[in-house]
PDB file of C-alpha atoms in Angstrom:
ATOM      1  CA  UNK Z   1     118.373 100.554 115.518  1.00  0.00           C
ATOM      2  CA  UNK Z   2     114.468 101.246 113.954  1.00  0.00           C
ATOM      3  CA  UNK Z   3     114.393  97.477 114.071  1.00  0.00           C
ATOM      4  CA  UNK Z   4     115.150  97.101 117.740  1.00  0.00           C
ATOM      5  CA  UNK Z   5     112.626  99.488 118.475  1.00  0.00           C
ATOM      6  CA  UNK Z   6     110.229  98.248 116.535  1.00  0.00           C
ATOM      7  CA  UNK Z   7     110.660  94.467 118.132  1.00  0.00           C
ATOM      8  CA  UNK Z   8     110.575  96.081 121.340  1.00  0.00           C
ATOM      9  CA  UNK Z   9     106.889  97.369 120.594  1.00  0.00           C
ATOM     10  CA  UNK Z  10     105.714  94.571 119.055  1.00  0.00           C
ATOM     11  CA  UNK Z  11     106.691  92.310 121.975  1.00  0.00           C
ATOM     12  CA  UNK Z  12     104.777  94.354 124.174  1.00  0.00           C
ATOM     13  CA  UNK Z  13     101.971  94.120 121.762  1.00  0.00           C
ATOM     14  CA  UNK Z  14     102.434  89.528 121.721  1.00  0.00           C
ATOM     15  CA  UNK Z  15     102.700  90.078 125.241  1.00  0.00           C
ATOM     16  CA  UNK Z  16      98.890  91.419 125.548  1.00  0.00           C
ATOM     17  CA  UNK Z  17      97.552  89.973 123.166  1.00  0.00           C
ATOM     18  CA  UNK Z  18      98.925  86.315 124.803  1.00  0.00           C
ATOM     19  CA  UNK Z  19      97.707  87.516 128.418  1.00  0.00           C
ATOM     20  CA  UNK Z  20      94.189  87.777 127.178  1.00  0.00           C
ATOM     21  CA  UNK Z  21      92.540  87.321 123.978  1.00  0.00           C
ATOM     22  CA  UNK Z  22      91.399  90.922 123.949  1.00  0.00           C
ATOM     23  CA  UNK Z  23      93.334  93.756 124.819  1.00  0.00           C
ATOM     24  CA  UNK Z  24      91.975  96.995 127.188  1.00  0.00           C
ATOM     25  CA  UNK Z  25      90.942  99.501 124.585  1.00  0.00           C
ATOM     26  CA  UNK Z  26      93.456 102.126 126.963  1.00  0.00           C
ATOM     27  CA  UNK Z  27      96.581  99.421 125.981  1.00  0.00           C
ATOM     28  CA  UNK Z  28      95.397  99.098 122.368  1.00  0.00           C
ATOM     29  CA  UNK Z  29      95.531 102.493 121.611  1.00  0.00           C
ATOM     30  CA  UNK Z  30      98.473 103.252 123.574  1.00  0.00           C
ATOM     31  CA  UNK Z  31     100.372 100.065 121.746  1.00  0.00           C
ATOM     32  CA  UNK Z  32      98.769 101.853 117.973  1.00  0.00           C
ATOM     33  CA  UNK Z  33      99.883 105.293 119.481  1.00  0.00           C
ATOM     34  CA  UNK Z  34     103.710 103.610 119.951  1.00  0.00           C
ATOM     35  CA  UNK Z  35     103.645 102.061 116.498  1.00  0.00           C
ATOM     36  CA  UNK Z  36     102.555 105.147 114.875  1.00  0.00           C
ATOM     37  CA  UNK Z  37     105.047 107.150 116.885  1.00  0.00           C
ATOM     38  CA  UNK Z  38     108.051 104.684 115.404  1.00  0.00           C
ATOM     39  CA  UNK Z  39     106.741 104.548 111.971  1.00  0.00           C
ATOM     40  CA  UNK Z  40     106.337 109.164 111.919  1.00  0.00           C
ATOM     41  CA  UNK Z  41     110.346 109.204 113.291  1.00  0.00           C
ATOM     42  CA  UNK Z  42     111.536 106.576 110.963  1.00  0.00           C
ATOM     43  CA  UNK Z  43     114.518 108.383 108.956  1.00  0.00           C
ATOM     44  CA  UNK Z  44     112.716 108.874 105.283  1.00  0.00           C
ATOM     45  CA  UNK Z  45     114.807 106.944 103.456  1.00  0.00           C
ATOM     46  CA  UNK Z  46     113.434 103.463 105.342  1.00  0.00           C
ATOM     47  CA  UNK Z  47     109.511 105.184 104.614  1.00  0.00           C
ATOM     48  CA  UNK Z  48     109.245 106.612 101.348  1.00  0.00           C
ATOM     49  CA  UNK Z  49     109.142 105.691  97.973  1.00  0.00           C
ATOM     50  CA  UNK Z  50     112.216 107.646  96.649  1.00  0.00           C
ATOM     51  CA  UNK Z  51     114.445 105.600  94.554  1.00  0.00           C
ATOM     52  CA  UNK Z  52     117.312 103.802  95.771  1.00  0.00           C
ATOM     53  CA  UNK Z  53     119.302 100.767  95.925  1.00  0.00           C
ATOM     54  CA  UNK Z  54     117.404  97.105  95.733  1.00  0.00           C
ATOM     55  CA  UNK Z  55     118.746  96.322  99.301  1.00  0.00           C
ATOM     56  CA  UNK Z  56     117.402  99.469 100.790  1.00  0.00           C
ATOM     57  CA  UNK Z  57     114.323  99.201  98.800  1.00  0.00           C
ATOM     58  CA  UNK Z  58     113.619  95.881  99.984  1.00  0.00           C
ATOM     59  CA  UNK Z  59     114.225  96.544 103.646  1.00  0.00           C
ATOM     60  CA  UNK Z  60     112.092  99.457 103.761  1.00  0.00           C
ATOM     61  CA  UNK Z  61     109.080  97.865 102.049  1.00  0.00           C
ATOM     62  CA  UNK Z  62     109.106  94.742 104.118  1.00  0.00           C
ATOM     63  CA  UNK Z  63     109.577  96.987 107.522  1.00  0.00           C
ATOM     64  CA  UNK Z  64     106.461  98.765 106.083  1.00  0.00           C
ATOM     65  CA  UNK Z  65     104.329  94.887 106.020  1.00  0.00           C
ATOM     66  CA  UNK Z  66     105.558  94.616 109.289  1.00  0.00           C
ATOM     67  CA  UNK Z  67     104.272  98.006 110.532  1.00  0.00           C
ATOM     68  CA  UNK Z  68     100.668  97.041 108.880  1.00  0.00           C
ATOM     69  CA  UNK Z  69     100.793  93.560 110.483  1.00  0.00           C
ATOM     70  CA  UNK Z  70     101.290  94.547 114.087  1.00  0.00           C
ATOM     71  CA  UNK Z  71      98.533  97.013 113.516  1.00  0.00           C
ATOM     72  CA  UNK Z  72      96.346  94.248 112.423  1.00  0.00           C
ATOM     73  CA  UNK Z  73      97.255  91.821 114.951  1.00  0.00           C
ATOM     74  CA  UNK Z  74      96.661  94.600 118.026  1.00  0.00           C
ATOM     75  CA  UNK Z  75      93.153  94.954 116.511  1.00  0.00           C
ATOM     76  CA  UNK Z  76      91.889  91.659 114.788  1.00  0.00           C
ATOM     77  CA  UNK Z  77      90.675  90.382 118.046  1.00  0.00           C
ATOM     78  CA  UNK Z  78      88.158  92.996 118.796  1.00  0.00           C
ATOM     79  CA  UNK Z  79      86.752  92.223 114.888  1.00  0.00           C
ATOM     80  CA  UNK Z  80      86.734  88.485 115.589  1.00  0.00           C
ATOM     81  CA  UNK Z  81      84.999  89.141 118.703  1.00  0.00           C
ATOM     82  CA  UNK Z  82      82.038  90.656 116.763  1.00  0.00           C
ATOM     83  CA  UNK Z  83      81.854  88.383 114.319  1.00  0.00           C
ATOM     84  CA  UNK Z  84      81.512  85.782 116.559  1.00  0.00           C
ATOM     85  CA  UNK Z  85      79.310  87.296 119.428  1.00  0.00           C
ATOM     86  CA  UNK Z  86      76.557  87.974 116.053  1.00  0.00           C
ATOM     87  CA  UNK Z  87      75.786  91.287 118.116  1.00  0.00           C
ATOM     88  CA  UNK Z  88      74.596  94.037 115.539  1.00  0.00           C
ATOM     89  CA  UNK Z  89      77.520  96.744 114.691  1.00  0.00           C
ATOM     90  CA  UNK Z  90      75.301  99.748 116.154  1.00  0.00           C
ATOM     91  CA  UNK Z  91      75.357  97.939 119.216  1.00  0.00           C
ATOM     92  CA  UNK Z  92      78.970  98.038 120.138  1.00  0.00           C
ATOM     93  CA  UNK Z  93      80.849 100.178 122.312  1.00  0.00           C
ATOM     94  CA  UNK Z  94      82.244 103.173 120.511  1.00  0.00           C
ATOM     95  CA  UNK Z  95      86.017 101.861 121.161  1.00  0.00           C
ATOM     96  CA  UNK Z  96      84.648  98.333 119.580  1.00  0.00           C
ATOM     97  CA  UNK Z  97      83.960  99.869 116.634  1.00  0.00           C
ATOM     98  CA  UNK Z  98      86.865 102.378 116.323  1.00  0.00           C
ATOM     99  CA  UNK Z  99      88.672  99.197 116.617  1.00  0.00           C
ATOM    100  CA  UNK Z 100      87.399  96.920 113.875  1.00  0.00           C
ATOM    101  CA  UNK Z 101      87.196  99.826 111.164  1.00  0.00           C
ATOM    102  CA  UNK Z 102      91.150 100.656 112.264  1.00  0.00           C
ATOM    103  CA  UNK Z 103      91.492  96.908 111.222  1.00  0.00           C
ATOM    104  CA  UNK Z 104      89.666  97.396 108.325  1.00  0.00           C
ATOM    105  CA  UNK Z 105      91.421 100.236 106.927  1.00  0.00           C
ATOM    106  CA  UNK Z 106      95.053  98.929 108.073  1.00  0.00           C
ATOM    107  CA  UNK Z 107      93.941  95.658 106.188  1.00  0.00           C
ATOM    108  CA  UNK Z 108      92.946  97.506 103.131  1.00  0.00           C
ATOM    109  CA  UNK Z 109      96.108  99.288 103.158  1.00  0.00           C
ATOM    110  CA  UNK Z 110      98.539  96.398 103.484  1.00  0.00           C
ATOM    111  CA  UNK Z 111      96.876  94.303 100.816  1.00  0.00           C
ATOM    112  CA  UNK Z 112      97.076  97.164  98.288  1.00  0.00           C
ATOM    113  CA  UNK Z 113     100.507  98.552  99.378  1.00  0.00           C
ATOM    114  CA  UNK Z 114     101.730  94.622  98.860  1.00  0.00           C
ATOM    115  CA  UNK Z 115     100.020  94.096  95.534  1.00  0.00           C
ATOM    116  CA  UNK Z 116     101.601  97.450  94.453  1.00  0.00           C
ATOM    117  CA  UNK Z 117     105.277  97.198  95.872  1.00  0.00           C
ATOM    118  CA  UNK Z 118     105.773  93.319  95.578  1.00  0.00           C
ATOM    119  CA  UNK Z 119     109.365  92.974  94.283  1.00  0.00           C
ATOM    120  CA  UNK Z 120     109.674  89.353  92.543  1.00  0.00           C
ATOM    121  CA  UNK Z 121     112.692  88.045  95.061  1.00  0.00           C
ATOM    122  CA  UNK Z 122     112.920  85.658  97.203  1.00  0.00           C
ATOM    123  CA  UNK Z 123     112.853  87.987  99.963  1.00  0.00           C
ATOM    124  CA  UNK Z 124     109.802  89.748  99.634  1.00  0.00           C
ATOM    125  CA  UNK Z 125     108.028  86.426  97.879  1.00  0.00           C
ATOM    126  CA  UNK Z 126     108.249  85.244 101.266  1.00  0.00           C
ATOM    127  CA  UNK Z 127     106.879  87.987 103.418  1.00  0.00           C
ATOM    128  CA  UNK Z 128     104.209  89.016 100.772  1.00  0.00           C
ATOM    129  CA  UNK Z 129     103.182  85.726 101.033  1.00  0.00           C
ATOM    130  CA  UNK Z 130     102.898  85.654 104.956  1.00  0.00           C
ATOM    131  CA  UNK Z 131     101.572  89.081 105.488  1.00  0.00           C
ATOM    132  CA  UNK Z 132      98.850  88.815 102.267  1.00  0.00           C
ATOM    133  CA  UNK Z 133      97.189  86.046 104.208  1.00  0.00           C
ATOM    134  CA  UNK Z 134      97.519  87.791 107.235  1.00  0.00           C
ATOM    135  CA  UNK Z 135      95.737  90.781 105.858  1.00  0.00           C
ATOM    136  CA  UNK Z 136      93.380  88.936 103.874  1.00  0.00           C
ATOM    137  CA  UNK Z 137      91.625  87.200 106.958  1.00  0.00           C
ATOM    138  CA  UNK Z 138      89.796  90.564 107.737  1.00  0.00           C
ATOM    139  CA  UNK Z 139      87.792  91.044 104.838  1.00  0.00           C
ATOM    140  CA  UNK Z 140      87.510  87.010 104.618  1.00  0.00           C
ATOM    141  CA  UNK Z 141      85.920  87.934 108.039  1.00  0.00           C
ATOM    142  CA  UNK Z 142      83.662  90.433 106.651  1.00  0.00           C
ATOM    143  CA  UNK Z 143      82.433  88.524 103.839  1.00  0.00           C
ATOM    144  CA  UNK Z 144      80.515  86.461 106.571  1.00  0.00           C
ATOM    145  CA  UNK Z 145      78.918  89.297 108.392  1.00  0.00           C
ATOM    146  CA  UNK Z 146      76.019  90.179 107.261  1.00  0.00           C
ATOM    147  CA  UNK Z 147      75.498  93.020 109.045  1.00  0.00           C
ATOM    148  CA  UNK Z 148      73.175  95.876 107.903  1.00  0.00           C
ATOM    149  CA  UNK Z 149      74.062  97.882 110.681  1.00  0.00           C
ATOM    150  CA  UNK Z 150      77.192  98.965 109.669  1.00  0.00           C
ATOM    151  CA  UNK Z 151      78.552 101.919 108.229  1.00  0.00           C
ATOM    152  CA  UNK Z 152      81.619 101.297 107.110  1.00  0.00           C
ATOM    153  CA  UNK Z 153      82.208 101.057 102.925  1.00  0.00           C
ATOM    154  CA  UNK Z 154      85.059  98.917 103.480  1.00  0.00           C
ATOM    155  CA  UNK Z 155      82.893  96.342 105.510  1.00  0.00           C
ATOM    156  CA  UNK Z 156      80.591  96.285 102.464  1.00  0.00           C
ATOM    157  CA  UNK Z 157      80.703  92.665 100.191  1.00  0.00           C
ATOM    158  CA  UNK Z 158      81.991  94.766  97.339  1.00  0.00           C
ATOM    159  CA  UNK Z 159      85.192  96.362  98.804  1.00  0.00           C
ATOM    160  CA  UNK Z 160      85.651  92.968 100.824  1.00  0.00           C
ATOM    161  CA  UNK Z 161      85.354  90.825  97.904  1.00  0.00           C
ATOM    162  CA  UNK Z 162      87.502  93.426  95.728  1.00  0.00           C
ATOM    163  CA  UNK Z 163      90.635  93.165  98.824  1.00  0.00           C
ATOM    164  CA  UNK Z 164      90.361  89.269  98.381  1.00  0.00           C
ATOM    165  CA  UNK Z 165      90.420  89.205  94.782  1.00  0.00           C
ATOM    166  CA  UNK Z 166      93.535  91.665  94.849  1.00  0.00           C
ATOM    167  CA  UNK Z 167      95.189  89.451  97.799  1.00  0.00           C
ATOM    168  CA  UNK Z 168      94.678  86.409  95.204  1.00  0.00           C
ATOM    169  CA  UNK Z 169      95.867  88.372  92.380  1.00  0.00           C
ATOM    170  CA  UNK Z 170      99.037  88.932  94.310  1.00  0.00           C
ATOM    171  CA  UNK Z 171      99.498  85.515  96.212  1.00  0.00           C
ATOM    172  CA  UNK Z 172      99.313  83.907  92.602  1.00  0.00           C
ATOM    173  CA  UNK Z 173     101.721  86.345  91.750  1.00  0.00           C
ATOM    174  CA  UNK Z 174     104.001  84.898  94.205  1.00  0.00           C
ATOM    175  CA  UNK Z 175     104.065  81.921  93.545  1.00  0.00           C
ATOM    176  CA  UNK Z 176     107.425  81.820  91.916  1.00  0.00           C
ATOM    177  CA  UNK Z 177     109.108  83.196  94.910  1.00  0.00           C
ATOM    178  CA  UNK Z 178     107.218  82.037  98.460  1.00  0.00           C
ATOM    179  CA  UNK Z 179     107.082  78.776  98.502  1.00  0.00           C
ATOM    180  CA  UNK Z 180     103.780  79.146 100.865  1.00  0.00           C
ATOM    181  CA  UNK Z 181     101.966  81.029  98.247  1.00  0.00           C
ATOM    182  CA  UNK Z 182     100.517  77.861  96.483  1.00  0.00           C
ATOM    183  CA  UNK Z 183      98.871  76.810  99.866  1.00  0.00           C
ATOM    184  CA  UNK Z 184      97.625  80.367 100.473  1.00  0.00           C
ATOM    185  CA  UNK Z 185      96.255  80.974  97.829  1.00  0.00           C
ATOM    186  CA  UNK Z 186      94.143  77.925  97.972  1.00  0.00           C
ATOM    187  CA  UNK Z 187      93.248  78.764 101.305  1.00  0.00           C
ATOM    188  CA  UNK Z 188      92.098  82.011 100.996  1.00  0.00           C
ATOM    189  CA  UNK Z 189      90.089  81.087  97.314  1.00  0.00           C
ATOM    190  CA  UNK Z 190      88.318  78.280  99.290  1.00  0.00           C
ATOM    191  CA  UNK Z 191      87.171  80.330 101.947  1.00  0.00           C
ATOM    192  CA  UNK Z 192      86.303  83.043  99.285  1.00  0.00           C
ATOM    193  CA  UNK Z 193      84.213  80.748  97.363  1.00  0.00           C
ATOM    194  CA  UNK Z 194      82.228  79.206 100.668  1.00  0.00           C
ATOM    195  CA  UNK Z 195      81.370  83.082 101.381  1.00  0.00           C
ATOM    196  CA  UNK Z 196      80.055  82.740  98.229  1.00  0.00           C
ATOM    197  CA  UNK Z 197      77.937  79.961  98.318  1.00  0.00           C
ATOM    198  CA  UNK Z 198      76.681  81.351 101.992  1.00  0.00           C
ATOM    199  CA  UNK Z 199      75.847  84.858 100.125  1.00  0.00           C
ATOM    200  CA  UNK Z 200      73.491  82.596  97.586  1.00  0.00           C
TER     201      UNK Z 200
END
């Protein structure tokens, strides 16, 4: 049943985000409101960390990457749309930037809540995988903004570099168990080490 609902908000979230590449701030935070809504009435067994069985516990942790990754998907455009407009961060629109530090902060969360809760199965191997890169892409983002405008700690090199290194820690991790995570993990240490190089 949580599932249904949950597909049913997410399609209307693909549906935006496919009709135009940004979303009306209104429908974004009306979308976030909807997710946050599901996620606050989900029955507490399916959201906390109380033990229980391995099937439940597995469920309920990849339902929780899925929560994160809608989040991030509803509000990675508006951060993409910075980066590549090169406008400085003080000069956005108030919604802009309410928008790219949600992403920030639901990023943050997802990478350290999959590092953290990461069972070594086949099951979650495979979503950790998928949603680690997923995540991963928005401090990748921020580690070519150079941006002294901004506010934000997590937009600073430091925490961005310190959410990549902790989404390679756990895509190496994985390994074992996604059969993606090889390819990921080069991906993202490749684009890691060019932010690097661009830094020096």
């Amino acid at each position: 049943m949580e599932n249904i609902r949950f597909a049913k908000i997410a399609t209307q979230v693909q549906e935006s985000l496919a009709a135009a590449p940004l979303v009306k701030h209104q429908e974004m935070a009306h979308a976030d409101a909807q997710l946050l809504e599901w996620w606050d009435n989900l029955p507490s067994v399916l959201k906390d960390h109380q033990p229980c069985s391995e099937s439940i516990n597995t469920v309920r942790t990849v339902m929780r990457w899925r929560y994160y990754n809608q989040r991030i998907l509803l509000y990675r455009p508006t951060l993409l749309n910075y980066a590549m407009r090169r406008v400085p961060y003080i000069a956005l629109r108030s919604e802009e930037r309410i928008a790219i530090e949600k992403c920030r902060e639901v990023a943050e969360e997802s990478i350290q809540n999959i590092a953290a809760t990461a069972q070594l199965n086949q099951l979650c191997g495979w979503n950790a995988v998928w949603w680690t890169f997923q995540a991963s892409l928005v401090p990748l983002v921020g580690l070519f903004l150079n941006d002294p405008t901004v506010n934000d700690p997590r937009a600073s090199i430091e925490s961005c570099q310190a959410q990549v290194e902790m989404a390679m820690m756990t895509l190496a991790r994985m390994q074992s168990f996604g059969h993606t995570a090889k390819r990921s993990l080069d991906a993202v240490s490749r684009i890691y080490e060019a932010s690097k190089r661009g830094q020096d």
